[in-house]
mmCIF file of C-alpha atoms and ligand atoms in Angstrom:
data_model
loop_
_atom_site.group_PDB
_atom_site.id
_atom_site.type_symbol
_atom_site.label_atom_id
_atom_site.label_comp_id
_atom_site.label_asym_id
_atom_site.label_seq_id
_atom_site.Cartn_x
_atom_site.Cartn_y
_atom_site.Cartn_z
ATOM 1 C CA UNK A 1333 14.384 12.573 -39.951
ATOM 2 C CA UNK A 1334 12.613 10.232 -38.588
ATOM 3 C CA UNK A 1335 14.297 6.927 -37.943
ATOM 4 C CA UNK A 1336 11.667 3.878 -36.926
ATOM 5 C CA UNK A 1337 14.880 1.783 -36.085
ATOM 6 C CA UNK A 1338 15.040 4.734 -33.185
ATOM 7 C CA UNK A 1339 12.026 3.339 -30.817
ATOM 8 C CA UNK A 1340 13.201 -0.834 -30.813
ATOM 9 C CA UNK A 1341 16.371 0.315 -30.355
ATOM 10 C CA UNK A 1342 15.338 2.707 -27.325
ATOM 11 C CA UNK A 1343 13.511 -0.200 -25.880
ATOM 12 C CA UNK A 1344 15.925 -3.083 -26.969
ATOM 13 C CA UNK A 1345 18.872 -1.057 -25.221
ATOM 14 C CA UNK A 1346 16.604 -0.521 -22.061
ATOM 15 C CA UNK A 1347 16.097 -3.678 -21.436
ATOM 16 C CA UNK A 1348 19.426 -5.036 -21.652
ATOM 17 C CA UNK A 1349 20.614 -2.293 -19.283
ATOM 18 C CA UNK A 1350 17.854 -3.345 -16.674
ATOM 19 C CA UNK A 1351 18.905 -7.007 -17.378
ATOM 20 C CA UNK A 1352 22.978 -6.217 -16.931
ATOM 21 C CA UNK A 1353 22.159 -4.889 -13.748
ATOM 22 C CA UNK A 1354 19.950 -8.117 -12.239
ATOM 23 C CA UNK A 1355 16.711 -5.839 -12.737
ATOM 24 C CA UNK A 1356 14.759 -7.684 -15.139
ATOM 25 C CA UNK A 1357 11.396 -8.380 -14.150
ATOM 26 C CA UNK A 1358 8.655 -10.968 -15.735
ATOM 27 C CA UNK A 1359 5.294 -11.866 -14.897
ATOM 28 C CA UNK A 1360 4.683 -15.535 -13.250
ATOM 29 C CA UNK A 1361 0.746 -16.957 -14.267
ATOM 30 C CA UNK A 1362 -0.811 -18.040 -11.502
ATOM 31 C CA UNK A 1363 -2.617 -21.912 -12.292
ATOM 32 C CA UNK A 1364 -4.499 -21.402 -9.413
ATOM 33 C CA UNK A 1365 -6.537 -18.520 -8.025
ATOM 34 C CA UNK A 1366 -4.572 -16.271 -5.204
ATOM 35 C CA UNK A 1367 -4.475 -17.603 -1.879
ATOM 36 C CA UNK A 1368 -1.992 -18.672 0.277
ATOM 37 C CA UNK A 1369 -1.236 -22.031 -1.935
ATOM 38 C CA UNK A 1370 -0.967 -21.639 -5.370
ATOM 39 C CA UNK A 1371 0.198 -23.011 -8.289
ATOM 40 C CA UNK A 1372 2.297 -21.809 -10.672
ATOM 41 C CA UNK A 1373 4.058 -23.470 -13.977
ATOM 42 C CA UNK A 1374 2.355 -26.656 -12.977
ATOM 43 C CA UNK A 1375 4.074 -26.611 -9.488
ATOM 44 C CA UNK A 1376 1.780 -26.122 -5.763
ATOM 45 C CA UNK A 1377 3.580 -23.281 -4.137
ATOM 46 C CA UNK A 1378 3.127 -22.326 -0.276
ATOM 47 C CA UNK A 1379 2.369 -18.116 -1.542
ATOM 48 C CA UNK A 1380 4.608 -16.055 0.969
ATOM 49 C CA UNK A 1381 4.176 -12.917 -1.572
ATOM 50 C CA UNK A 1382 0.509 -11.715 -1.258
ATOM 51 C CA UNK A 1383 -1.249 -8.718 0.568
ATOM 52 C CA UNK A 1384 -4.300 -10.904 0.822
ATOM 53 C CA UNK A 1385 -3.063 -10.820 4.601
ATOM 54 C CA UNK A 1386 -6.593 -12.045 5.875
ATOM 55 C CA UNK A 1387 -7.318 -15.008 3.208
ATOM 56 C CA UNK A 1388 -10.259 -12.693 1.992
ATOM 57 C CA UNK A 1389 -9.433 -12.552 -1.366
ATOM 58 C CA UNK A 1390 -11.281 -15.675 -2.691
ATOM 59 C CA UNK A 1391 -13.705 -15.805 0.769
ATOM 60 C CA UNK A 1392 -17.115 -17.636 -0.138
ATOM 61 C CA UNK A 1393 -18.976 -14.435 1.330
ATOM 62 C CA UNK A 1394 -17.412 -11.734 -0.972
ATOM 63 C CA UNK A 1395 -17.996 -14.410 -3.997
ATOM 64 C CA UNK A 1396 -21.622 -14.478 -2.832
ATOM 65 C CA UNK A 1397 -21.676 -10.670 -2.505
ATOM 66 C CA UNK A 1398 -20.301 -10.100 -6.103
ATOM 67 C CA UNK A 1399 -23.041 -12.873 -7.869
ATOM 68 C CA UNK A 1400 -25.702 -11.473 -5.867
ATOM 69 C CA UNK A 1401 -24.824 -7.626 -6.991
ATOM 70 C CA UNK A 1402 -24.130 -9.051 -10.956
ATOM 71 C CA UNK A 1403 -27.439 -10.194 -10.653
ATOM 72 C CA UNK A 1404 -29.518 -7.281 -9.253
ATOM 73 C CA UNK A 1405 -27.101 -4.472 -10.150
ATOM 74 C CA UNK A 1406 -25.315 -5.476 -12.657
ATOM 75 C CA UNK A 1407 -21.607 -5.209 -13.912
ATOM 76 C CA UNK A 1408 -20.838 -2.613 -15.911
ATOM 77 C CA UNK A 1409 -20.962 0.759 -14.448
ATOM 78 C CA UNK A 1410 -20.965 2.658 -17.726
ATOM 79 C CA UNK A 1411 -19.474 5.839 -16.709
ATOM 80 C CA UNK A 1412 -17.802 8.082 -14.742
ATOM 81 C CA UNK A 1413 -20.199 8.561 -11.553
ATOM 82 C CA UNK A 1414 -20.386 11.812 -12.346
ATOM 83 C CA UNK A 1415 -21.564 11.547 -15.830
ATOM 84 C CA UNK A 1416 -24.541 8.799 -16.058
ATOM 85 C CA UNK A 1417 -25.632 8.574 -12.146
ATOM 86 C CA UNK A 1418 -23.729 6.926 -9.517
ATOM 87 C CA UNK A 1419 -24.718 3.132 -8.777
ATOM 88 C CA UNK A 1420 -26.224 2.188 -5.381
ATOM 89 C CA UNK A 1421 -23.135 -0.101 -4.543
ATOM 90 C CA UNK A 1422 -20.353 2.654 -4.677
ATOM 91 C CA UNK A 1423 -22.754 4.645 -1.963
ATOM 92 C CA UNK A 1424 -23.184 1.432 0.386
ATOM 93 C CA UNK A 1425 -19.308 0.615 0.025
ATOM 94 C CA UNK A 1426 -19.182 4.441 1.260
ATOM 95 C CA UNK A 1427 -21.463 4.304 4.698
ATOM 96 C CA UNK A 1428 -19.068 1.105 5.582
ATOM 97 C CA UNK A 1429 -15.958 2.221 5.267
ATOM 98 C CA UNK A 1430 -16.977 5.636 7.300
ATOM 99 C CA UNK A 1431 -18.855 3.270 9.628
ATOM 100 C CA UNK A 1432 -15.552 1.095 9.662
ATOM 101 C CA UNK A 1433 -13.113 4.037 10.147
ATOM 102 C CA UNK A 1434 -15.442 6.363 12.329
ATOM 103 C CA UNK A 1435 -15.150 9.534 9.963
ATOM 104 C CA UNK A 1436 -18.330 11.341 8.461
ATOM 105 C CA UNK A 1437 -17.687 10.193 5.022
ATOM 106 C CA UNK A 1438 -15.943 8.210 2.540
ATOM 107 C CA UNK A 1439 -15.312 8.195 -1.064
ATOM 108 C CA UNK A 1440 -14.268 5.197 -3.422
ATOM 109 C CA UNK A 1441 -11.691 5.230 -6.146
ATOM 110 C CA UNK A 1442 -11.145 2.658 -8.510
ATOM 111 C CA UNK A 1443 -7.533 1.853 -6.874
ATOM 112 C CA UNK A 1444 -4.867 3.112 -4.008
ATOM 113 C CA UNK A 1445 -3.299 4.900 -6.800
ATOM 114 C CA UNK A 1446 -6.295 6.458 -8.257
ATOM 115 C CA UNK A 1447 -6.975 7.636 -5.075
ATOM 116 C CA UNK A 1448 -3.356 9.364 -4.562
ATOM 117 C CA UNK A 1449 -3.128 10.583 -7.956
ATOM 118 C CA UNK A 1450 -7.021 12.135 -7.799
ATOM 119 C CA UNK A 1451 -6.401 13.837 -4.172
ATOM 120 C CA UNK A 1452 -3.385 14.962 -3.652
ATOM 121 C CA UNK A 1453 -3.215 17.267 -6.603
ATOM 122 C CA UNK A 1454 -6.911 18.262 -6.012
ATOM 123 C CA UNK A 1455 -5.802 19.988 -2.864
ATOM 124 C CA UNK A 1456 -2.504 20.923 -3.815
ATOM 125 C CA UNK A 1457 -1.244 23.046 -6.295
ATOM 126 C CA UNK A 1458 2.035 25.387 -6.906
ATOM 127 C CA UNK A 1459 1.465 27.793 -4.169
ATOM 128 C CA UNK A 1460 1.221 24.742 -1.390
ATOM 129 C CA UNK A 1461 3.859 22.674 0.550
ATOM 130 C CA UNK A 1462 3.605 18.654 0.289
ATOM 131 C CA UNK A 1463 6.593 17.194 3.292
ATOM 132 C CA UNK A 1464 6.628 13.563 2.480
ATOM 133 C CA UNK A 1465 8.298 10.677 4.214
ATOM 134 C CA UNK A 1466 11.454 9.542 2.093
ATOM 135 C CA UNK A 1467 9.713 5.553 1.346
ATOM 136 C CA UNK A 1468 6.269 6.881 0.805
ATOM 137 C CA UNK A 1469 4.841 4.883 -2.178
ATOM 138 C CA UNK A 1470 5.747 5.398 -5.663
ATOM 139 C CA UNK A 1471 1.541 7.022 -5.794
ATOM 140 C CA UNK A 1472 2.123 9.814 -3.244
ATOM 141 C CA UNK A 1473 5.213 10.769 -4.763
ATOM 142 C CA UNK A 1474 3.612 10.677 -8.080
ATOM 143 C CA UNK A 1475 0.765 12.595 -6.926
ATOM 144 C CA UNK A 1476 2.725 15.041 -5.121
ATOM 145 C CA UNK A 1477 4.587 15.668 -8.225
ATOM 146 C CA UNK A 1478 1.874 16.535 -10.370
ATOM 147 C CA UNK A 1479 0.516 18.574 -7.610
ATOM 148 C CA UNK A 1480 3.358 21.111 -8.102
ATOM 149 C CA UNK A 1481 3.336 22.178 -4.663
ATOM 150 C CA UNK A 1482 6.837 22.145 -3.718
ATOM 151 C CA UNK A 1483 8.501 19.161 -1.859
ATOM 152 C CA UNK A 1484 10.157 18.850 1.253
ATOM 153 C CA UNK A 1485 11.320 14.723 1.913
ATOM 154 C CA UNK A 1486 12.344 13.985 5.465
ATOM 155 C CA UNK A 1487 14.603 10.889 6.504
ATOM 156 C CA UNK A 1488 12.281 7.759 6.887
ATOM 157 C CA UNK A 1489 10.026 8.153 10.310
ATOM 158 C CA UNK A 1490 12.740 11.159 11.230
ATOM 159 C CA UNK A 1491 10.179 13.227 13.412
ATOM 160 C CA UNK A 1492 13.302 15.802 13.599
ATOM 161 C CA UNK A 1493 13.510 16.734 10.081
ATOM 162 C CA UNK A 1494 9.735 16.722 9.564
ATOM 163 C CA UNK A 1495 9.491 19.188 11.793
ATOM 164 C CA UNK A 1496 12.546 21.264 10.689
ATOM 165 C CA UNK A 1497 10.982 20.898 7.319
ATOM 166 C CA UNK A 1498 7.389 22.098 8.754
ATOM 167 C CA UNK A 1499 9.418 24.844 10.127
ATOM 168 C CA UNK A 1500 11.076 26.131 7.346
ATOM 169 C CA UNK A 1501 7.565 25.748 5.758
ATOM 170 C CA UNK A 1502 5.755 28.312 8.291
ATOM 171 C CA UNK A 1503 8.740 30.624 7.863
ATOM 172 C CA UNK A 1504 9.402 30.648 3.903
ATOM 173 C CA UNK A 1505 5.565 30.505 2.639
ATOM 174 C CA UNK A 1506 3.312 31.604 5.513
ATOM 175 C CA UNK A 1507 0.066 31.746 3.217
ATOM 176 C CA UNK A 1508 0.468 28.030 1.649
ATOM 177 C CA UNK A 1509 -0.780 25.224 2.961
ATOM 178 C CA UNK A 1510 0.791 22.381 4.213
ATOM 179 C CA UNK A 1511 0.053 18.741 3.764
ATOM 180 C CA UNK A 1512 2.433 15.675 5.363
ATOM 181 C CA UNK A 1513 2.331 12.455 3.615
ATOM 182 C CA UNK A 1514 2.958 9.386 5.933
ATOM 183 C CA UNK A 1515 1.727 5.297 5.265
ATOM 184 C CA UNK A 1516 0.552 3.573 8.631
ATOM 185 C CA UNK A 1517 2.894 0.542 7.557
ATOM 186 C CA UNK A 1518 5.589 1.007 4.997
ATOM 187 C CA UNK A 1519 5.263 -1.281 2.349
ATOM 188 C CA UNK A 1520 8.539 -2.784 1.528
ATOM 189 C CA UNK A 1521 10.274 -2.786 5.185
ATOM 190 C CA UNK A 1522 6.549 -3.388 7.139
ATOM 191 C CA UNK A 1523 7.682 -0.873 10.095
ATOM 192 C CA UNK A 1524 5.242 1.764 11.295
ATOM 193 C CA UNK A 1525 5.348 5.312 11.026
ATOM 194 C CA UNK A 1526 5.427 7.258 14.200
ATOM 195 C CA UNK A 1527 2.285 8.343 13.880
ATOM 196 C CA UNK A 1528 1.443 10.029 17.563
ATOM 197 C CA UNK A 1529 4.410 12.453 16.778
ATOM 198 C CA UNK A 1530 3.786 12.948 13.174
ATOM 199 C CA UNK A 1531 0.089 14.088 13.998
ATOM 200 C CA UNK A 1532 1.574 16.108 17.021
ATOM 201 C CA UNK A 1533 4.034 18.016 14.785
ATOM 202 C CA UNK A 1534 1.542 18.470 11.993
ATOM 203 C CA UNK A 1535 -1.198 20.218 14.587
ATOM 204 C CA UNK A 1536 1.061 22.440 16.057
ATOM 205 C CA UNK A 1537 2.422 23.668 12.992
ATOM 206 C CA UNK A 1538 -1.217 23.953 11.688
ATOM 207 C CA UNK A 1539 -0.102 21.608 8.767
ATOM 208 C CA UNK A 1540 -2.995 18.673 7.285
ATOM 209 C CA UNK A 1541 -1.789 14.699 7.370
ATOM 210 C CA UNK A 1542 -2.470 12.277 4.581
ATOM 211 C CA UNK A 1543 -1.975 8.496 5.984
ATOM 212 C CA UNK A 1544 -1.891 5.484 3.796
ATOM 213 C CA UNK A 1545 -2.599 2.899 5.425
ATOM 214 C CA UNK A 1546 -3.183 0.247 2.320
ATOM 215 C CA UNK A 1547 -1.118 -2.373 4.840
ATOM 216 C CA UNK A 1548 -2.515 -1.235 8.386
ATOM 217 C CA UNK A 1549 -6.073 -2.145 7.017
ATOM 218 C CA UNK A 1550 -7.547 -5.472 8.429
ATOM 219 C CA UNK A 1551 -3.730 -5.813 9.940
ATOM 220 C CA UNK A 1552 -2.653 -3.528 12.593
ATOM 221 C CA UNK A 1553 -5.010 -3.627 15.569
ATOM 222 C CA UNK A 1554 -6.663 -6.405 17.538
ATOM 223 C CA UNK A 1555 -9.766 -4.806 15.100
ATOM 224 C CA UNK A 1556 -7.925 -4.420 11.973
ATOM 225 C CA UNK A 1557 -9.358 -0.981 11.851
ATOM 226 C CA UNK A 1558 -5.776 0.312 10.870
ATOM 227 C CA UNK A 1559 -3.094 2.133 12.990
ATOM 228 C CA UNK A 1560 -4.798 5.424 13.212
ATOM 229 C CA UNK A 1561 -7.683 3.891 15.664
ATOM 230 C CA UNK A 1562 -5.254 1.766 17.245
ATOM 231 C CA UNK A 1563 -3.187 5.118 18.292
ATOM 232 C CA UNK A 1564 -6.224 6.822 18.841
ATOM 233 C CA UNK A 1565 -5.541 9.378 16.535
ATOM 234 C CA UNK A 1566 -8.119 8.825 13.504
ATOM 235 C CA UNK A 1567 -10.351 11.916 14.637
ATOM 236 C CA UNK A 1568 -6.822 13.893 14.218
ATOM 237 C CA UNK A 1569 -6.121 12.368 10.603
ATOM 238 C CA UNK A 1570 -7.290 14.871 7.759
ATOM 239 C CA UNK A 1571 -7.173 12.303 4.921
ATOM 240 C CA UNK A 1572 -6.961 8.899 5.635
ATOM 241 C CA UNK A 1573 -6.609 6.382 2.686
ATOM 242 C CA UNK A 1574 -6.770 2.962 2.549
ATOM 243 C CA UNK A 1575 -7.047 -0.002 -0.241
ATOM 244 C CA UNK A 1576 -9.971 -2.592 -0.715
ATOM 245 C CA UNK A 1577 -6.945 -4.917 -2.956
ATOM 246 C CA UNK A 1578 -4.526 -5.686 -0.207
ATOM 247 C CA UNK A 1579 -6.181 -7.388 3.340
ATOM 248 C CA UNK A 1580 -9.775 -6.529 1.915
ATOM 249 C CA UNK A 1581 -9.045 -9.200 -0.559
ATOM 250 C CA UNK A 1582 -11.167 -6.786 -3.244
ATOM 251 C CA UNK A 1583 -10.057 -4.104 -5.302
ATOM 252 C CA UNK A 1584 -10.041 -0.395 -5.096
ATOM 253 C CA UNK A 1585 -9.556 2.204 -2.352
ATOM 254 C CA UNK A 1586 -11.132 4.770 -0.240
ATOM 255 C CA UNK A 1587 -10.400 8.050 1.326
ATOM 256 C CA UNK A 1588 -11.987 8.810 4.567
ATOM 257 C CA UNK A 1589 -12.744 12.054 5.948
ATOM 258 C CA UNK A 1590 -15.078 15.074 6.166
ATOM 259 C CA UNK A 1591 -18.163 15.392 4.225
ATOM 260 C CA UNK A 1592 -16.645 18.868 3.069
ATOM 261 C CA UNK A 1593 -13.367 16.764 1.616
ATOM 262 C CA UNK A 1594 -15.571 14.219 0.301
ATOM 263 C CA UNK A 1595 -17.806 16.718 -1.549
ATOM 264 C CA UNK A 1596 -14.807 18.806 -2.635
ATOM 265 C CA UNK A 1597 -13.340 15.442 -4.333
ATOM 266 C CA UNK A 1598 -16.388 14.917 -5.871
ATOM 267 C CA UNK A 1599 -15.923 17.793 -7.209
ATOM 268 C CA UNK A 1600 -12.153 17.831 -8.017
ATOM 269 C CA UNK A 1601 -10.419 15.106 -8.191
ATOM 270 C CA UNK A 1602 -9.535 13.849 -11.657
ATOM 271 C CA UNK A 1603 -8.983 10.362 -11.187
ATOM 272 C CA UNK A 1604 -12.493 9.993 -10.776
ATOM 273 C CA UNK A 1605 -14.488 12.895 -12.801
ATOM 274 C CA UNK A 1606 -12.491 11.342 -15.833
ATOM 275 C CA UNK A 1607 -12.292 7.436 -15.141
ATOM 276 C CA UNK A 1608 -15.498 4.864 -15.380
ATOM 277 C CA UNK A 1609 -16.498 3.929 -11.961
ATOM 278 C CA UNK A 1610 -15.727 0.058 -11.053
ATOM 279 C CA UNK A 1611 -18.011 -2.580 -11.856
ATOM 280 C CA UNK A 1612 -20.633 -2.949 -9.197
ATOM 281 C CA UNK A 1613 -19.818 -6.585 -7.891
ATOM 282 C CA UNK A 1614 -16.407 -5.367 -7.148
ATOM 283 C CA UNK A 1615 -18.104 -2.620 -4.582
ATOM 284 C CA UNK A 1616 -20.461 -5.265 -3.414
ATOM 285 C CA UNK A 1617 -17.099 -7.608 -2.600
ATOM 286 C CA UNK A 1618 -15.449 -4.475 -0.915
ATOM 287 C CA UNK A 1619 -18.624 -3.968 0.796
ATOM 288 C CA UNK A 1620 -18.571 -7.672 2.696
ATOM 289 C CA UNK A 1621 -15.025 -7.792 3.005
ATOM 290 C CA UNK A 1622 -15.544 -4.400 5.150
ATOM 291 C CA UNK A 1623 -18.779 -5.890 6.720
ATOM 292 C CA UNK A 1624 -16.244 -9.029 7.768
ATOM 293 C CA UNK A 1625 -14.060 -6.983 9.004
ATOM 294 C CA UNK A 1626 -16.227 -5.338 11.246
ATOM 295 C CA UNK A 1627 -17.657 -8.594 13.009
ATOM 296 C CA UNK A 1628 -16.462 -11.390 15.191
ATOM 297 C CA UNK A 1629 -15.111 -13.394 12.112
ATOM 298 C CA UNK A 1630 -12.853 -10.421 11.076
ATOM 299 C CA UNK A 1631 -11.240 -10.384 14.440
ATOM 300 C CA UNK A 1632 -10.782 -13.987 14.519
ATOM 301 C CA UNK A 1633 -8.689 -13.718 11.117
ATOM 302 C CA UNK A 1634 -7.075 -10.779 12.060
ATOM 303 C CA UNK A 1635 -5.904 -12.791 15.797
ATOM 304 C CA UNK A 1636 -4.895 -15.263 13.198
ATOM 305 C CA UNK A 1637 -2.553 -13.423 11.261
ATOM 306 C CA UNK A 1638 -1.200 -12.521 14.549
ATOM 307 C CA UNK A 1639 -0.861 -16.055 15.938
ATOM 308 C CA UNK A 1640 1.121 -16.375 12.541
ATOM 309 C CA UNK A 1641 3.316 -13.721 12.756
ATOM 310 C CA UNK A 1642 4.019 -14.827 16.320
ATOM 311 C CA UNK A 1643 5.055 -18.121 14.934
ATOM 312 C CA UNK A 1644 7.644 -16.513 12.456
ATOM 313 C CA UNK A 1645 9.292 -14.257 15.033
ATOM 314 C CA UNK A 1646 10.034 -17.543 17.203
ATOM 315 C CA UNK A 1647 10.655 -19.623 14.681
ATOM 316 C CA UNK A 1648 13.141 -17.541 12.794
ATOM 317 C CA UNK A 1649 14.405 -15.581 15.782
ATOM 318 C CA UNK A 1650 13.388 -12.146 14.815
ATOM 319 C CA UNK A 1651 12.523 -9.319 16.522
ATOM 320 C CA UNK A 1652 8.849 -8.844 16.566
ATOM 321 C CA UNK A 1653 7.231 -7.983 13.062
ATOM 322 C CA UNK A 1654 5.527 -4.999 13.633
ATOM 323 C CA UNK A 1655 2.594 -6.061 10.450
ATOM 324 C CA UNK A 1656 2.232 -8.519 8.355
ATOM 325 C CA UNK A 1657 5.497 -7.649 5.816
ATOM 326 C CA UNK A 1658 8.977 -9.019 6.999
ATOM 327 C CA UNK A 1659 11.539 -7.848 4.844
ATOM 328 C CA UNK A 1660 14.604 -10.088 4.784
ATOM 329 C CA UNK A 1661 17.431 -7.663 3.537
ATOM 330 C CA UNK A 1662 20.398 -9.835 1.392
ATOM 331 C CA UNK A 1663 21.828 -6.364 -0.307
ATOM 332 C CA UNK A 1664 22.853 -7.286 -3.924
ATOM 333 C CA UNK A 1665 20.602 -7.420 -6.079
ATOM 334 C CA UNK A 1666 21.179 -10.738 -7.718
ATOM 335 C CA UNK A 1667 21.936 -11.983 -4.698
ATOM 336 C CA UNK A 1668 18.131 -11.492 -3.355
ATOM 337 C CA UNK A 1669 16.830 -12.603 -7.148
ATOM 338 C CA UNK A 1670 18.677 -16.130 -6.727
ATOM 339 C CA UNK A 1671 17.465 -16.630 -2.913
ATOM 340 C CA UNK A 1672 14.189 -16.405 -4.390
ATOM 341 C CA UNK A 1673 15.238 -18.851 -6.909
ATOM 342 C CA UNK A 1674 16.182 -21.041 -4.444
ATOM 343 C CA UNK A 1675 13.061 -20.944 -2.267
ATOM 344 C CA UNK A 1676 10.821 -21.073 -5.574
ATOM 345 C CA UNK A 1677 12.982 -24.749 -6.485
ATOM 346 C CA UNK A 1678 11.900 -25.304 -2.708
ATOM 347 C CA UNK A 1679 7.810 -25.090 -2.608
ATOM 348 C CA UNK A 1680 8.308 -21.196 -1.350
ATOM 349 C CA UNK A 1681 7.214 -17.947 -3.868
ATOM 350 C CA UNK A 1682 8.803 -15.445 -1.655
ATOM 351 C CA UNK A 1683 9.357 -12.181 -4.290
ATOM 352 C CA UNK A 1684 13.198 -10.282 -4.279
ATOM 353 C CA UNK A 1685 12.200 -6.404 -3.880
ATOM 354 C CA UNK A 1686 14.822 -4.402 -5.956
ATOM 355 C CA UNK A 1687 15.219 -1.034 -7.046
ATOM 356 C CA UNK A 1688 13.557 0.945 -7.783
ATOM 357 C CA UNK A 1689 11.138 -0.378 -5.134
ATOM 358 C CA UNK A 1690 13.870 -0.115 -2.780
ATOM 359 C CA UNK A 1691 17.173 1.182 -2.728
ATOM 360 C CA UNK A 1692 20.101 0.236 -5.001
ATOM 361 C CA UNK A 1693 21.849 -2.552 -2.569
ATOM 362 C CA UNK A 1694 19.085 -2.617 -0.417
ATOM 363 C CA UNK A 1695 17.542 -5.841 -2.047
ATOM 364 C CA UNK A 1696 15.524 -8.281 -0.090
ATOM 365 C CA UNK A 1697 12.818 -10.586 -0.030
ATOM 366 C CA UNK A 1698 9.747 -9.801 1.188
ATOM 367 C CA UNK A 1699 7.421 -11.938 3.047
ATOM 368 C CA UNK A 1700 4.080 -11.391 3.652
ATOM 369 C CA UNK A 1701 1.877 -13.190 5.718
ATOM 370 C CA UNK A 1702 -1.143 -14.341 6.172
ATOM 371 C CA UNK A 1703 -4.575 -15.668 8.423
ATOM 372 C CA UNK A 1704 -4.491 -18.181 6.167
ATOM 373 C CA UNK A 1705 -1.214 -19.852 6.009
ATOM 374 C CA UNK A 1706 -1.152 -23.035 8.068
ATOM 375 C CA UNK A 1707 1.237 -23.349 11.037
ATOM 376 C CA UNK A 1708 2.782 -26.114 9.093
ATOM 377 C CA UNK A 1709 3.424 -23.656 6.167
ATOM 378 C CA UNK A 1710 5.267 -21.277 8.363
ATOM 379 C CA UNK A 1711 7.543 -23.943 9.937
ATOM 380 C CA UNK A 1712 8.257 -24.968 6.676
ATOM 381 C CA UNK A 1713 9.287 -21.769 5.564
ATOM 382 C CA UNK A 1714 11.123 -20.975 8.128
ATOM 383 C CA UNK A 1715 13.662 -24.450 8.325
ATOM 384 C CA UNK A 1716 14.391 -23.382 4.759
ATOM 385 C CA UNK A 1717 15.338 -20.272 5.491
ATOM 386 C CA UNK A 1718 17.548 -21.507 8.201
ATOM 387 C CA UNK A 1719 19.181 -24.283 6.249
ATOM 388 C CA UNK A 1720 19.806 -22.642 2.641
ATOM 389 C CA UNK A 1721 22.700 -20.849 1.422
ATOM 390 C CA UNK A 1722 21.157 -17.363 1.582
ATOM 391 C CA UNK A 1723 23.346 -14.871 3.109
ATOM 392 C CA UNK A 1724 21.906 -14.588 6.925
ATOM 393 C CA UNK A 1725 18.449 -12.855 6.840
ATOM 394 C CA UNK A 1726 18.770 -9.518 8.715
ATOM 395 C CA UNK A 1727 15.533 -7.763 9.657
ATOM 396 C CA UNK A 1728 16.532 -3.970 9.712
ATOM 397 C CA UNK A 1729 15.270 -1.525 7.232
ATOM 398 C CA UNK A 1730 17.585 0.071 4.861
ATOM 399 C CA UNK A 1731 18.435 3.464 5.170
ATOM 400 C CA UNK A 1732 17.700 5.610 2.010
ATOM 401 C CA UNK A 1733 16.359 5.116 -1.587
ATOM 402 C CA UNK A 1734 12.472 4.025 -1.844
ATOM 403 C CA UNK A 1735 10.290 5.874 -4.437
ATOM 404 C CA UNK A 1736 11.441 9.079 -3.937
ATOM 405 C CA UNK A 1737 15.091 8.733 -4.692
ATOM 406 C CA UNK A 1738 14.514 5.889 -7.504
ATOM 407 C CA UNK A 1739 11.186 6.694 -9.410
ATOM 408 C CA UNK A 1740 11.026 9.071 -11.718
HETATM 409 C C1 PLP B 1286 -0.870 -0.963 -3.074
HETATM 410 C C2 PLP B 1286 -0.484 0.338 -2.167
HETATM 411 C C3 PLP B 1286 -0.872 1.243 -3.184
HETATM 412 C C4 PLP B 1286 -2.157 1.377 -4.420
HETATM 413 O O1 PLP B 1286 -3.150 0.739 -3.922
HETATM 414 P P1 PLP B 1286 -3.369 -0.060 -5.305
HETATM 415 O O2 PLP B 1286 -5.637 -0.007 -4.937
HETATM 416 O O3 PLP B 1286 -2.720 -1.472 -5.210
HETATM 417 O O4 PLP B 1286 -3.509 0.634 -6.858
HETATM 418 C C5 PLP B 1286 -1.175 2.433 -2.169
HETATM 419 N N1 PLP B 1286 0.041 3.018 -1.392
HETATM 420 C C6 PLP B 1286 0.207 1.760 -0.522
HETATM 421 C C7 PLP B 1286 1.382 2.142 0.712
HETATM 422 C C8 PLP B 1286 0.250 0.733 -1.120
HETATM 423 O O5 PLP B 1286 0.899 -0.419 -0.716
#
């Protein structure tokens, strides 16, 4: 028997359940472009919520590159790159990324989510083993699940447990390929992976490493090339992923590695093969952002971001931020949402991050800084955070939780 009310009941019931837990979300429409200063509902706000860490999202050079490409290379790409010919803009972007990362090759995808979902299930299947950090981004978790590989999760940044999983994999599945998934900067805690330790371990046990640098590129290192380069281990990370939509201010993502890897993914990554390529102007804007990052201007922007982080550190007397993401752990979901609303009333856009992005009971304000923030913006925010009645912010990453525990 078909009951047409069943579906509506399900949707309505789910939403009221979400609301009862203090987890209901809605979309806020901006009345301005995305930048360090935005307008929402007619009010001017200082924006501490965006991943536009270098203020490139509306950089005039990115606009110009996109417009030029629109005129010369057109807009729509027509199909998947394998079907109707690939546009020059994508190839140029990929050469620029390979040069930035110092790899043989790179391949671009329409998003970071698509890069993970295309790459991980292409290289791993049910006979393989994937070992991932508990706080890995949802797209890595989803991709690992889709691959049907055996999955083992290690507690966040716990090298001992990573090693015991690697030992287990070698012993119990001697013929399997083993892939370790980690991020350089964890997106909700802003802390860094113990990358050299991870690289040593995966080398010792004959595994490969997939490193997601979504929040590392443009942020880590004086030149903003990311954690793998800064730690001097880039040539030992087999698969480096990064996105164009965060510090690089554009859209899309890359996988950087060997030419062999690129050739393989062109033939096997389903999110590339079965999906229309992004518009050429988007690729041209991303290429311009990579060019800026590699230039003196890029160094200056990364320097300005780091200075802003130092200012926040001393104004709020918190431990030195390791990245552009500064979590202020609150605890209860509703308290975090209330703190965020209070900040909004004072003119600051600081999102409350709640389950399932983080563990239940580990809700937080997630501040993100940009090179585009002014000294006065940071001073004003620190003042309000000190004065507001929000529970005292603690800059400690929460244990447990994360997409591995939450999303299904
Ligand atoms: C944002 C993000 C992604 C996804 O990238 P998109 O281009 O936004 O799809 C992947 N991994 C991490 C760690 C991220 O923060």
